[in-house]
Amino acid sequence: MKHLLNTKDLRLDEALLILDTAEAMAETQSRQMKKLPALRGRTVVNLFFEDSTRTRISFEAAAKRLSADVINFSGKGSSVSKGESLKDTAQTLNAMGIDAVVIRHSASGAPQRLAETDWIDVPILNAGDGAHQHPTQALLDAFTMRRWLLGGGAAVPAGTDLAGKKVAIVGDILHSRVVRSNVDLLTTLGAEVTVVGPPTLMPVGAESWPATITYDLDGVIEDLDALMMLRVQYERMAGGGYFPSPAEYSRIYGLDADRLARLPEHAIVMHPGPMNRGLEISSEAADSVRSVVLDQVANGVYVRMAALYLLLASDEGSLS
Ligand code: NCD
């Protein structure tokens, strides 16, 4: 594999290689000197056409800890707002001799397009495209599950999968690239995935996903290893009408103190961020000891270091 575009095409051995490499990266990050020389002299461009806080900063931190130079490009305030096409932007970057592109775009398939055309000939890493895929998010989620469900929060042995683990992903399924990437990756890793949300936020075709679909959170909450809450993506809901009111949404699909108490004792609570506190997750749940939300953020840096390293620096150990 030359690029990291989705988790659907990621084979089990490739997924485990990234997760195991991320464990090796994590180990280096507990040292006082966090910077590794692996990508010295290489330039990574963060090409963000959509808003982002944690994903952009995480990719930047990951590239810098590997000693790469990082150029941050945001669609706003650039020639994109003058109407420049993705093609011209890509060709411009190519002419500048950059070595990898991390791209977030509102159009599903934009990263794939960069990878397939000859506009630019470097590894492409998808940092989220439309409602399609967000592979590094799913990888950091799987990394976090491996550690908390099988390693007591600490490093796990190489090759650890998630066989038989029960994961529910809850909320705005329709607009979520996180759920699509997670369903694909978790299935490859052997987990049993249940997707939960209101019928209005369940996409057409979800029944063909390798997951169980339900509208009843209370029916599954007592038998889970991990509960992942998704953000209600208001910015993609022009016109509204997806649910009667925020209070009604919270009552049926929110993780509140009562539902938190009904989770099995060992189960973890996850959220990709940013969180709508009080809507899909209460502060009590978000800040509880079950919540691994900040571990997810920390682990994102290790996973992105691993992906950049495997795509740019390692030769025969790379994703092939
Ligand atoms: C997610 C995204 O952008 O898809 N956030 C993230 O990357 N941490 C989920 C979201 O925006 O709700």
Coordinates of C-alpha atoms and ligand atoms in Angstrom, one line a residue, residues 50-56 104 127-130 133-134 137 140 175-178 230-233 235-236 271-275 280 304, ligand 1:
E50 CA -12.5 21.4 6.4
D51 CA -12.2 22.6 10.0
S52 CA -10.2 20.5 12.4
T53 CA -8.5 20.9 15.7
R54 CA -7.3 17.6 17.0
T55 CA -6.7 15.8 13.7
R56 CA -4.6 18.6 12.2
R104 CA -9.2 16.5 4.9
A127 CA -7.6 12.8 7.4
G128 CA -11.4 12.6 6.8
D129 CA -13.3 12.9 3.5
G130 CA -17.0 13.9 3.6
Q133 CA -13.7 7.5 5.7
H134 CA -11.4 8.6 8.5
Q137 CA -9.4 7.9 13.7
L140 CA -6.4 5.2 17.1
H175 CA -23.0 12.0 8.6
S176 CA -20.1 10.1 10.3
R177 CA -17.0 9.0 8.5
V178 CA -15.8 7.8 11.9
L230 CA -20.6 10.2 18.0
R231 CA -21.1 13.9 17.7
V232 CA -24.4 15.2 16.3
Q233 CA -23.0 17.0 13.2
E235 CA -23.1 21.7 10.4
R236 CA -24.2 18.9 8.0
H271 CA -15.8 9.8 21.6
P272 CA -13.8 11.0 18.7
G273 CA -14.3 14.7 19.7
P274 CA -15.3 17.4 19.5
M275 CA -18.0 16.6 22.0
E280 CA -24.9 13.0 23.0
R304 CA -0.2 8.9 12.9
Ligands
NCD1 C1 -14.4 13.6 13.7 C2 -14.4 14.0 12.2 O1 -13.9 15.1 11.9 O2 -14.8 13.2 11.4 N1 -13.6 14.3 14.5 C3 -12.2 14.0 14.5 O3 -11.6 13.8 13.6 N2 -11.7 13.9 15.8 C4 -15.8 13.5 14.2 C5 -16.6 14.7 14.3 O4 -16.3 15.7 13.7 O5 -17.6 14.6 14.9

